[in-house]
Amino acid sequence: MPILNRAAEMQEEVAGWRRHLHQTPELNFDVFQTAAFVTDKLQGFGCDEVVTGLGKTGVVGIIRGRKGEGPAIGLRADMDALPINEITGKPYASGVPGKMHACGHDGHTAMLLGAAKYLAETRNFAGSVAVIFQPAEEGGGGGNEMVKDGMMERFGISRVFGMHNMPGLPVGEFAIKPGPIMAATAEFTITVKGHGGHAAMPHATIDPIVVTSQLVSALQTIASRSTDPVEAVVVSVTKFHAGDAYNVIPEKAEIAGTVRTLKKEVARKAEERIRAICAGLASAFGATIEVDYDPNYPVTFNHPEETAFASDIAAEVAGDANVYRAIQPVMGGEDFSYMLEARPGAFIFIGNGDSAGLHHPAYDFNDEVIPHGMSYWVRLAETALAA
């Protein structure tokens, strides 16, 4: 089955929704306008139930098929934006300073709304489709909050599926793999306390900037010398704060960053090495080093049966040659992982074409993707719930 005629016909309408959402980005759980927009659309489509306030500000619409009783499946989109100033210059660019849809969640939401409208019109399936719109994917764990709120049990969801756009992958193509497809994440903050003093008399100080500089370099050995080369681990220091004057050695310095892994044992080893490196440097330099380590999202793990199913659906939409079934894992994190821990399912990438990268101020979701994404969602729902 190629792109649905109805999906192609709806492209401009759905793109209009997407551009509206792009102009009004909201962060984390504070997606009140976005959730209200989604709720209004779902109610207008005639969904059998529209439930708000799940996972704080999430929305779920239930669409029942006309072919009788059957299981329920979940289709998920994310709604939140990022704290970035947009530089696209597009007519529909963000109207909120310091916030933009730099990851395409506006497109994800719009495509799932388009699929919901189609499915509510046709209802060519048995059972129920739960269209899930979640807040706080970008670090807040909104997916986890919706699971903890009992979403799976409340709506009887037996399988769950997610989708994310991928810059660089051509429009009309899909990419997926069984097993770990996105990384587990952790965040760390390390505070180095020394003894400050005059910059002209460093011998009378314990310089936390020197200690922390050594620490930044030492942390890179976790990947290069403490981890099996065939395993995946990323340790990135993304913040370094110290000092306020040219002639003063400060009392303390602070760094922060992230760890990404695909296996629990590698994640444990990385944390152990961070703590050991900090303890060793503290002893060597006479400083005090405090480590605040916070494991975050788990690995996004695609279940084999559901991955094969999702791959076949994508092939029906795009052609088998345009579905990459063994993509390399992506070391970014994704809180759809919590839903995949709660229920079997699969997460797939859809091509966004030659665009700026995700989380870049020049990024924009490609509206040409819309009919491809809508067709995938519709065909997946109708096939999974065939009478």
mmCIF file of C-alpha atoms in Angstrom:
data_model
loop_
_atom_site.group_PDB
_atom_site.id
_atom_site.type_symbol
_atom_site.label_atom_id
_atom_site.label_comp_id
_atom_site.label_asym_id
_atom_site.label_seq_id
_atom_site.Cartn_x
_atom_site.Cartn_y
_atom_site.Cartn_z
ATOM 1 C CA MET A 1 0.000 0.000 0.000
ATOM 2 C CA PRO A 2 1.549 3.342 -1.019
ATOM 3 C CA ILE A 3 0.670 6.671 0.591
ATOM 4 C CA LEU A 4 -3.038 6.928 1.323
ATOM 5 C CA ASN A 5 -4.892 9.229 -1.048
ATOM 6 C CA ARG A 6 -6.682 10.730 1.935
ATOM 7 C CA ALA A 7 -3.382 11.400 3.704
ATOM 8 C CA ALA A 8 -2.071 13.220 0.624
ATOM 9 C CA GLU A 9 -5.290 15.228 0.447
ATOM 10 C CA MET A 10 -4.981 16.182 4.128
ATOM 11 C CA GLN A 11 -1.327 17.284 3.914
ATOM 12 C CA GLU A 12 -1.994 21.023 3.782
ATOM 13 C CA GLU A 13 -4.574 20.861 6.567
ATOM 14 C CA VAL A 14 -2.242 18.879 8.821
ATOM 15 C CA ALA A 15 0.688 21.150 7.895
ATOM 16 C CA GLY A 16 -1.448 24.065 9.057
ATOM 17 C CA TRP A 17 -1.878 22.413 12.441
ATOM 18 C CA ARG A 18 1.855 21.735 12.570
ATOM 19 C CA ARG A 19 2.768 25.328 11.802
ATOM 20 C CA HIS A 20 0.338 26.616 14.405
ATOM 21 C CA LEU A 21 2.012 24.401 16.999
ATOM 22 C CA HIS A 22 5.426 25.524 15.765
ATOM 23 C CA GLN A 23 4.518 29.152 16.475
ATOM 24 C CA THR A 24 3.416 28.379 20.039
ATOM 25 C CA PRO A 25 6.082 26.100 21.558
ATOM 26 C CA GLU A 26 5.845 25.027 25.179
ATOM 27 C CA LEU A 27 8.338 23.251 27.424
ATOM 28 C CA ASN A 28 8.343 20.152 29.576
ATOM 29 C CA PHE A 29 5.008 19.548 31.327
ATOM 30 C CA ASP A 30 3.791 23.116 30.697
ATOM 31 C CA VAL A 31 2.173 22.202 27.371
ATOM 32 C CA PHE A 32 -1.221 23.627 28.273
ATOM 33 C CA GLN A 33 -1.996 25.350 24.960
ATOM 34 C CA THR A 34 -0.736 22.387 22.968
ATOM 35 C CA ALA A 35 -2.759 19.892 25.010
ATOM 36 C CA ALA A 36 -5.857 22.078 24.639
ATOM 37 C CA PHE A 37 -5.333 22.215 20.854
ATOM 38 C CA VAL A 38 -4.967 18.424 20.697
ATOM 39 C CA THR A 39 -8.015 17.897 22.911
ATOM 40 C CA ASP A 40 -10.157 20.186 20.782
ATOM 41 C CA LYS A 41 -9.141 18.370 17.588
ATOM 42 C CA LEU A 42 -9.741 14.893 19.022
ATOM 43 C CA GLN A 43 -13.165 15.885 20.294
ATOM 44 C CA GLY A 44 -13.967 17.404 16.922
ATOM 45 C CA PHE A 45 -12.964 14.190 15.163
ATOM 46 C CA GLY A 46 -15.532 12.294 17.227
ATOM 47 C CA CYS A 47 -13.183 10.172 19.333
ATOM 48 C CA ASP A 48 -15.126 7.914 21.692
ATOM 49 C CA GLU A 49 -13.137 9.144 24.676
ATOM 50 C CA VAL A 50 -10.731 12.026 25.171
ATOM 51 C CA VAL A 51 -8.915 11.927 28.483
ATOM 52 C CA THR A 52 -6.726 14.811 29.648
ATOM 53 C CA GLY A 53 -4.327 15.263 32.546
ATOM 54 C CA LEU A 54 -2.567 11.899 32.202
ATOM 55 C CA GLY A 55 1.080 12.175 33.190
ATOM 56 C CA LYS A 56 0.201 15.695 34.387
ATOM 57 C CA THR A 57 -0.626 17.219 30.967
ATOM 58 C CA GLY A 58 -0.851 14.284 28.565
ATOM 59 C CA VAL A 59 -3.873 13.587 26.352
ATOM 60 C CA VAL A 60 -5.233 10.245 25.132
ATOM 61 C CA GLY A 61 -7.947 9.795 22.519
ATOM 62 C CA ILE A 62 -9.753 6.453 22.140
ATOM 63 C CA ILE A 63 -11.132 5.443 18.749
ATOM 64 C CA ARG A 64 -13.195 2.235 18.635
ATOM 65 C CA GLY A 65 -13.418 0.225 15.452
ATOM 66 C CA ARG A 66 -16.688 -0.704 13.758
ATOM 67 C CA LYS A 67 -15.741 -4.360 13.318
ATOM 68 C CA GLY A 68 -16.400 -5.466 16.866
ATOM 69 C CA GLU A 69 -14.379 -6.301 19.936
ATOM 70 C CA GLY A 70 -10.615 -6.657 19.881
ATOM 71 C CA PRO A 71 -7.394 -5.543 21.564
ATOM 72 C CA ALA A 72 -6.217 -1.962 21.963
ATOM 73 C CA ILE A 73 -2.959 -0.592 20.608
ATOM 74 C CA GLY A 74 -1.246 2.685 21.466
ATOM 75 C CA LEU A 75 0.237 5.155 18.984
ATOM 76 C CA ARG A 76 2.360 7.835 20.630
ATOM 77 C CA ALA A 77 3.500 11.368 19.765
ATOM 78 C CA ASP A 78 5.348 13.911 21.923
ATOM 79 C CA MET A 79 4.245 17.533 22.349
ATOM 80 C CA ASP A 80 7.008 19.539 24.059
ATOM 81 C CA ALA A 81 9.578 21.920 22.574
ATOM 82 C CA LEU A 82 13.123 22.962 23.550
ATOM 83 C CA PRO A 83 14.666 26.041 25.238
ATOM 84 C CA ILE A 84 16.355 27.282 22.037
ATOM 85 C CA ASN A 85 16.095 30.556 20.091
ATOM 86 C CA GLU A 86 14.920 29.795 16.562
ATOM 87 C CA ILE A 87 16.877 31.195 13.581
ATOM 88 C CA THR A 88 14.937 29.713 10.653
ATOM 89 C CA GLY A 89 13.288 32.992 9.637
ATOM 90 C CA LYS A 90 10.211 31.048 8.517
ATOM 91 C CA PRO A 91 6.859 32.884 8.430
ATOM 92 C CA TYR A 92 5.581 30.461 11.074
ATOM 93 C CA ALA A 93 8.720 30.620 13.252
ATOM 94 C CA SER A 94 8.377 30.466 17.015
ATOM 95 C CA GLY A 95 6.597 33.436 18.518
ATOM 96 C CA VAL A 96 8.007 32.699 21.969
ATOM 97 C CA PRO A 97 11.555 33.943 22.637
ATOM 98 C CA GLY A 98 13.858 31.211 23.911
ATOM 99 C CA LYS A 99 11.563 28.355 22.900
ATOM 100 C CA MET A 100 11.232 26.430 19.649
ATOM 101 C CA HIS A 101 10.205 23.084 18.200
ATOM 102 C CA ALA A 102 13.772 22.050 17.358
ATOM 103 C CA CYS A 103 13.087 18.305 17.502
ATOM 104 C CA GLY A 104 9.976 18.004 15.345
ATOM 105 C CA HIS A 105 7.470 17.233 18.073
ATOM 106 C CA ASP A 106 5.106 19.655 16.348
ATOM 107 C CA GLY A 107 5.273 17.384 13.296
ATOM 108 C CA HIS A 108 4.858 14.219 15.364
ATOM 109 C CA THR A 109 1.750 15.650 17.034
ATOM 110 C CA ALA A 110 0.269 16.866 13.762
ATOM 111 C CA MET A 111 0.825 13.549 11.963
ATOM 112 C CA LEU A 112 -0.824 11.571 14.753
ATOM 113 C CA LEU A 113 -3.728 14.024 14.792
ATOM 114 C CA GLY A 114 -4.100 13.502 11.034
ATOM 115 C CA ALA A 115 -4.119 9.728 11.511
ATOM 116 C CA ALA A 116 -6.650 10.072 14.335
ATOM 117 C CA LYS A 117 -8.974 12.069 12.099
ATOM 118 C CA TYR A 118 -8.747 9.423 9.374
ATOM 119 C CA LEU A 119 -9.237 6.514 11.782
ATOM 120 C CA ALA A 120 -12.209 8.220 13.447
ATOM 121 C CA GLU A 121 -13.825 8.681 10.024
ATOM 122 C CA THR A 122 -13.233 5.148 8.720
ATOM 123 C CA ARG A 123 -13.005 2.890 11.815
ATOM 124 C CA ASN A 124 -11.943 0.028 9.564
ATOM 125 C CA PHE A 125 -10.670 -2.196 12.365
ATOM 126 C CA ALA A 126 -11.725 -4.295 15.369
ATOM 127 C CA GLY A 127 -10.784 -3.178 18.858
ATOM 128 C CA SER A 128 -9.469 0.242 19.830
ATOM 129 C CA VAL A 129 -6.732 2.689 18.932
ATOM 130 C CA ALA A 130 -5.348 4.876 21.711
ATOM 131 C CA VAL A 131 -3.675 7.978 20.280
ATOM 132 C CA ILE A 132 -1.242 9.136 22.952
ATOM 133 C CA PHE A 133 0.043 12.714 23.153
ATOM 134 C CA GLN A 134 2.652 13.015 25.876
ATOM 135 C CA PRO A 135 4.396 15.989 27.486
ATOM 136 C CA ALA A 136 7.977 16.355 28.672
ATOM 137 C CA GLU A 137 9.950 14.060 26.399
ATOM 138 C CA GLU A 138 12.909 16.452 26.438
ATOM 139 C CA GLY A 139 14.205 15.504 29.855
ATOM 140 C CA GLY A 140 11.071 15.454 31.990
ATOM 141 C CA GLY A 141 10.108 11.820 31.544
ATOM 142 C CA GLY A 142 6.515 12.483 30.541
ATOM 143 C CA GLY A 143 6.247 9.006 29.075
ATOM 144 C CA ASN A 144 7.118 7.530 32.460
ATOM 145 C CA GLU A 145 4.532 9.727 34.163
ATOM 146 C CA MET A 146 1.793 8.536 31.789
ATOM 147 C CA VAL A 147 2.745 4.901 32.430
ATOM 148 C CA LYS A 148 2.760 5.484 36.197
ATOM 149 C CA ASP A 149 -0.692 7.062 35.884
ATOM 150 C CA GLY A 150 -1.971 3.667 34.737
ATOM 151 C CA MET A 151 -2.497 4.558 31.070
ATOM 152 C CA MET A 152 -1.768 1.053 29.769
ATOM 153 C CA GLU A 153 -4.171 -0.624 32.179
ATOM 154 C CA ARG A 154 -6.886 2.017 31.914
ATOM 155 C CA PHE A 155 -7.218 1.659 28.153
ATOM 156 C CA GLY A 156 -6.233 -2.002 27.882
ATOM 157 C CA ILE A 157 -3.268 -1.233 25.632
ATOM 158 C CA SER A 158 -1.590 -4.474 24.547
ATOM 159 C CA ARG A 159 1.086 -3.066 22.212
ATOM 160 C CA VAL A 160 2.528 0.418 21.739
ATOM 161 C CA PHE A 161 4.328 2.116 18.859
ATOM 162 C CA GLY A 162 6.311 5.333 18.508
ATOM 163 C CA MET A 163 7.850 7.327 15.650
ATOM 164 C CA HIS A 164 10.476 10.088 15.366
ATOM 165 C CA ASN A 165 11.733 12.067 12.407
ATOM 166 C CA MET A 166 15.374 11.682 11.345
ATOM 167 C CA PRO A 167 17.241 14.482 9.524
ATOM 168 C CA GLY A 168 19.504 13.118 6.786
ATOM 169 C CA LEU A 169 17.223 10.164 6.035
ATOM 170 C CA PRO A 170 15.350 10.945 2.785
ATOM 171 C CA VAL A 171 11.662 11.761 2.925
ATOM 172 C CA GLY A 172 9.649 8.611 2.303
ATOM 173 C CA GLU A 173 12.162 6.294 3.967
ATOM 174 C CA PHE A 174 12.074 4.562 7.344
ATOM 175 C CA ALA A 175 14.743 3.106 9.653
ATOM 176 C CA ILE A 176 14.418 0.657 12.523
ATOM 177 C CA LYS A 177 16.104 -2.269 14.274
ATOM 178 C CA PRO A 178 15.181 -4.873 16.888
ATOM 179 C CA GLY A 179 16.729 -4.579 20.327
ATOM 180 C CA PRO A 180 18.378 -1.369 21.586
ATOM 181 C CA ILE A 181 17.691 1.450 19.129
ATOM 182 C CA MET A 182 18.333 4.443 21.431
ATOM 183 C CA ALA A 183 20.546 4.848 24.474
ATOM 184 C CA ALA A 184 19.990 4.912 28.195
ATOM 185 C CA THR A 185 20.878 8.320 29.591
ATOM 186 C CA ALA A 186 22.353 9.617 32.815
ATOM 187 C CA GLU A 187 23.290 13.094 33.982
ATOM 188 C CA PHE A 188 26.098 14.083 36.324
ATOM 189 C CA THR A 189 27.200 17.188 38.178
ATOM 190 C CA ILE A 190 30.668 17.201 39.727
ATOM 191 C CA THR A 191 31.750 19.898 42.177
ATOM 192 C CA VAL A 192 35.468 20.359 42.870
ATOM 193 C CA LYS A 193 36.262 22.270 46.038
ATOM 194 C CA GLY A 194 39.797 23.591 46.478
ATOM 195 C CA HIS A 195 41.390 26.507 48.290
ATOM 196 C CA GLY A 196 41.210 29.883 46.582
ATOM 197 C CA GLY A 197 43.671 32.721 46.629
ATOM 198 C CA HIS A 198 45.656 35.226 44.598
ATOM 199 C CA ALA A 199 46.349 34.175 41.003
ATOM 200 C CA ALA A 200 49.959 35.339 41.413
ATOM 201 C CA MET A 201 50.500 32.894 44.295
ATOM 202 C CA PRO A 202 49.093 29.573 43.053
ATOM 203 C CA HIS A 203 51.423 27.628 45.364
ATOM 204 C CA ALA A 204 49.321 28.807 48.307
ATOM 205 C CA THR A 205 46.109 27.454 46.782
ATOM 206 C CA ILE A 206 44.496 24.237 45.668
ATOM 207 C CA ASP A 207 43.361 25.341 42.241
ATOM 208 C CA PRO A 208 39.977 23.762 41.402
ATOM 209 C CA ILE A 209 40.262 24.845 37.770
ATOM 210 C CA VAL A 210 43.429 22.803 37.277
ATOM 211 C CA VAL A 211 41.903 19.820 39.065
ATOM 212 C CA THR A 212 38.693 20.046 37.042
ATOM 213 C CA SER A 213 40.604 20.380 33.786
ATOM 214 C CA GLN A 214 42.412 17.139 34.602
ATOM 215 C CA LEU A 215 39.059 15.593 35.429
ATOM 216 C CA VAL A 216 37.546 16.508 32.047
ATOM 217 C CA SER A 217 40.409 14.742 30.296
ATOM 218 C CA ALA A 218 40.359 11.736 32.619
ATOM 219 C CA LEU A 219 36.650 11.150 32.047
ATOM 220 C CA GLN A 220 37.345 10.542 28.355
ATOM 221 C CA THR A 221 39.280 7.393 29.287
ATOM 222 C CA ILE A 222 36.025 5.718 30.330
ATOM 223 C CA ALA A 223 35.235 5.172 26.659
ATOM 224 C CA SER A 224 38.799 4.774 25.388
ATOM 225 C CA ARG A 225 40.371 2.657 28.150
ATOM 226 C CA SER A 226 37.701 1.323 30.520
ATOM 227 C CA THR A 227 35.090 -0.026 28.088
ATOM 228 C CA ASP A 228 35.277 -2.889 25.597
ATOM 229 C CA PRO A 229 35.803 -1.224 22.197
ATOM 230 C CA VAL A 230 32.851 -3.113 20.687
ATOM 231 C CA GLU A 231 30.476 -1.682 23.304
ATOM 232 C CA ALA A 232 28.844 1.731 23.052
ATOM 233 C CA VAL A 233 29.376 4.436 25.669
ATOM 234 C CA VAL A 234 29.451 8.215 25.455
ATOM 235 C CA VAL A 235 30.682 10.463 28.277
ATOM 236 C CA SER A 236 30.288 14.139 27.389
ATOM 237 C CA VAL A 237 31.103 17.101 29.626
ATOM 238 C CA THR A 238 28.770 19.896 28.548
ATOM 239 C CA LYS A 239 29.199 22.517 31.282
ATOM 240 C CA PHE A 240 32.251 24.026 33.022
ATOM 241 C CA HIS A 241 31.768 26.862 35.475
ATOM 242 C CA ALA A 242 34.503 28.445 37.624
ATOM 243 C CA GLY A 243 35.787 31.824 38.736
ATOM 244 C CA ASP A 244 34.719 35.423 38.265
ATOM 245 C CA ALA A 245 37.954 37.485 38.144
ATOM 246 C CA TYR A 246 41.244 37.592 36.208
ATOM 247 C CA ASN A 247 43.415 37.598 39.300
ATOM 248 C CA VAL A 248 41.580 35.274 41.674
ATOM 249 C CA ILE A 249 41.850 31.490 41.893
ATOM 250 C CA PRO A 250 38.323 30.462 42.938
ATOM 251 C CA GLU A 251 37.279 28.208 45.780
ATOM 252 C CA LYS A 252 35.414 25.754 43.556
ATOM 253 C CA ALA A 253 34.634 24.665 40.023
ATOM 254 C CA GLU A 254 31.747 22.656 38.638
ATOM 255 C CA ILE A 255 31.247 20.535 35.568
ATOM 256 C CA ALA A 256 28.192 18.659 34.319
ATOM 257 C CA GLY A 257 27.392 16.344 31.489
ATOM 258 C CA THR A 258 25.765 13.165 30.261
ATOM 259 C CA VAL A 259 26.482 9.454 29.893
ATOM 260 C CA ARG A 260 24.882 7.347 27.134
ATOM 261 C CA THR A 261 24.964 3.539 27.014
ATOM 262 C CA LEU A 262 23.123 0.621 25.414
ATOM 263 C CA LYS A 263 23.647 -1.973 28.181
ATOM 264 C CA LYS A 264 22.987 -1.862 31.934
ATOM 265 C CA GLU A 265 26.378 -3.353 32.797
ATOM 266 C CA VAL A 266 28.161 -0.688 30.736
ATOM 267 C CA ALA A 267 26.084 2.002 32.458
ATOM 268 C CA ARG A 268 27.078 0.648 35.885
ATOM 269 C CA LYS A 269 30.731 0.531 34.886
ATOM 270 C CA ALA A 270 30.652 4.123 33.627
ATOM 271 C CA GLU A 271 29.240 5.393 36.913
ATOM 272 C CA GLU A 272 31.801 3.377 38.886
ATOM 273 C CA ARG A 273 34.655 4.812 36.835
ATOM 274 C CA ILE A 274 33.400 8.395 37.199
ATOM 275 C CA ARG A 275 33.347 8.026 40.972
ATOM 276 C CA ALA A 276 36.740 6.296 41.069
ATOM 277 C CA ILE A 277 38.377 8.934 38.856
ATOM 278 C CA CYS A 278 36.990 11.702 41.052
ATOM 279 C CA ALA A 279 38.201 10.011 44.236
ATOM 280 C CA GLY A 280 41.670 9.501 42.768
ATOM 281 C CA LEU A 281 42.062 13.089 41.600
ATOM 282 C CA ALA A 282 40.755 14.438 44.899
ATOM 283 C CA SER A 283 43.444 12.456 46.720
ATOM 284 C CA ALA A 284 46.176 13.449 44.281
ATOM 285 C CA PHE A 285 45.478 17.187 44.460
ATOM 286 C CA GLY A 286 44.187 17.529 48.019
ATOM 287 C CA ALA A 287 40.790 18.744 46.822
ATOM 288 C CA THR A 288 37.282 17.646 47.707
ATOM 289 C CA ILE A 289 35.177 16.305 44.842
ATOM 290 C CA GLU A 290 31.448 15.671 45.123
ATOM 291 C CA VAL A 291 29.581 13.627 42.496
ATOM 292 C CA ASP A 292 25.836 13.931 41.880
ATOM 293 C CA TYR A 293 24.931 11.127 39.445
ATOM 294 C CA ASP A 294 21.367 10.742 38.167
ATOM 295 C CA PRO A 295 20.402 7.805 35.906
ATOM 296 C CA ASN A 296 17.656 8.998 33.609
ATOM 297 C CA TYR A 297 15.887 7.330 30.659
ATOM 298 C CA PRO A 298 16.417 3.596 30.145
ATOM 299 C CA VAL A 299 17.426 2.038 26.822
ATOM 300 C CA THR A 300 14.768 2.262 24.112
ATOM 301 C CA PHE A 301 14.447 -1.448 23.370
ATOM 302 C CA ASN A 302 12.423 -2.606 20.357
ATOM 303 C CA HIS A 303 10.680 -5.940 20.827
ATOM 304 C CA PRO A 304 11.570 -8.334 17.965
ATOM 305 C CA GLU A 305 8.051 -9.384 16.910
ATOM 306 C CA GLU A 306 6.661 -5.848 16.968
ATOM 307 C CA THR A 307 9.768 -4.543 15.171
ATOM 308 C CA ALA A 308 9.276 -7.033 12.340
ATOM 309 C CA PHE A 309 5.620 -6.025 12.160
ATOM 310 C CA ALA A 310 6.411 -2.294 12.102
ATOM 311 C CA SER A 311 9.090 -2.870 9.449
ATOM 312 C CA ASP A 312 6.623 -4.690 7.220
ATOM 313 C CA ILE A 313 4.045 -1.911 7.613
ATOM 314 C CA ALA A 314 6.669 0.690 6.683
ATOM 315 C CA ALA A 315 7.579 -1.394 3.640
ATOM 316 C CA GLU A 316 3.931 -1.448 2.538
ATOM 317 C CA VAL A 317 3.916 2.358 2.676
ATOM 318 C CA ALA A 318 7.392 3.116 1.324
ATOM 319 C CA GLY A 319 8.529 -0.009 -0.497
ATOM 320 C CA ASP A 320 10.905 -2.563 0.982
ATOM 321 C CA ALA A 321 13.988 -0.864 -0.503
ATOM 322 C CA ASN A 322 13.163 2.270 1.477
ATOM 323 C CA VAL A 323 13.047 0.595 4.888
ATOM 324 C CA TYR A 324 16.351 0.093 6.704
ATOM 325 C CA ARG A 325 15.729 -2.788 9.089
ATOM 326 C CA ALA A 326 19.139 -2.826 10.809
ATOM 327 C CA ILE A 327 20.002 0.828 11.473
ATOM 328 C CA GLN A 328 22.871 1.520 13.866
ATOM 329 C CA PRO A 329 21.618 2.493 17.339
ATOM 330 C CA VAL A 330 21.326 6.204 18.043
ATOM 331 C CA MET A 331 23.004 7.388 21.248
ATOM 332 C CA GLY A 332 20.344 9.977 21.949
ATOM 333 C CA GLY A 333 17.812 9.214 24.676
ATOM 334 C CA GLU A 334 14.056 8.778 24.327
ATOM 335 C CA ASP A 335 11.424 8.383 27.031
ATOM 336 C CA PHE A 336 9.250 6.179 24.827
ATOM 337 C CA SER A 337 11.573 3.637 26.461
ATOM 338 C CA TYR A 338 9.280 3.617 29.499
ATOM 339 C CA MET A 339 6.291 2.648 27.377
ATOM 340 C CA LEU A 340 8.339 -0.141 25.776
ATOM 341 C CA GLU A 341 9.205 -1.399 29.251
ATOM 342 C CA ALA A 342 5.490 -1.492 30.081
ATOM 343 C CA ARG A 343 4.275 -3.103 26.854
ATOM 344 C CA PRO A 344 5.759 -4.773 23.767
ATOM 345 C CA GLY A 345 6.181 -2.436 20.826
ATOM 346 C CA ALA A 346 8.563 -0.703 18.461
ATOM 347 C CA PHE A 347 10.028 2.726 17.761
ATOM 348 C CA ILE A 348 10.738 3.731 14.151
ATOM 349 C CA PHE A 349 12.495 6.652 12.444
ATOM 350 C CA ILE A 350 10.960 8.455 9.477
ATOM 351 C CA GLY A 351 13.069 10.509 7.073
ATOM 352 C CA ASN A 352 13.027 14.307 7.422
ATOM 353 C CA GLY A 353 15.224 14.872 4.371
ATOM 354 C CA ASP A 354 18.120 17.282 4.092
ATOM 355 C CA SER A 355 17.330 19.446 7.127
ATOM 356 C CA ALA A 356 19.338 20.893 9.981
ATOM 357 C CA GLY A 357 19.952 18.439 12.783
ATOM 358 C CA LEU A 358 17.716 17.853 15.753
ATOM 359 C CA HIS A 359 18.110 20.380 18.595
ATOM 360 C CA HIS A 360 19.676 22.907 16.184
ATOM 361 C CA PRO A 361 18.264 26.472 16.023
ATOM 362 C CA ALA A 362 17.920 26.179 12.230
ATOM 363 C CA TYR A 363 15.955 22.899 12.351
ATOM 364 C CA ASP A 364 12.443 22.672 10.937
ATOM 365 C CA PHE A 365 10.151 19.686 10.485
ATOM 366 C CA ASN A 366 9.603 18.891 6.799
ATOM 367 C CA ASP A 367 5.891 19.018 5.967
ATOM 368 C CA GLU A 368 6.472 16.671 3.004
ATOM 369 C CA VAL A 369 6.838 13.926 5.631
ATOM 370 C CA ILE A 370 3.220 14.251 6.766
ATOM 371 C CA PRO A 371 1.453 11.897 4.317
ATOM 372 C CA HIS A 372 4.137 9.238 4.828
ATOM 373 C CA GLY A 373 3.800 9.357 8.611
ATOM 374 C CA MET A 374 0.004 9.420 8.514
ATOM 375 C CA SER A 375 -0.095 6.465 6.122
ATOM 376 C CA TYR A 376 2.231 4.475 8.380
ATOM 377 C CA TRP A 377 0.062 5.098 11.441
ATOM 378 C CA VAL A 378 -3.184 4.252 9.671
ATOM 379 C CA ARG A 379 -1.893 1.109 8.028
ATOM 380 C CA LEU A 380 -0.282 -0.058 11.263
ATOM 381 C CA ALA A 381 -3.521 0.402 13.227
ATOM 382 C CA GLU A 382 -5.736 -1.240 10.619
ATOM 383 C CA THR A 383 -3.385 -4.211 10.212
ATOM 384 C CA ALA A 384 -2.724 -4.734 13.920
ATOM 385 C CA LEU A 385 -6.460 -4.668 14.579
ATOM 386 C CA ALA A 386 -7.689 -6.529 11.503
ATOM 387 C CA ALA A 387 -10.931 -8.402 12.159
#
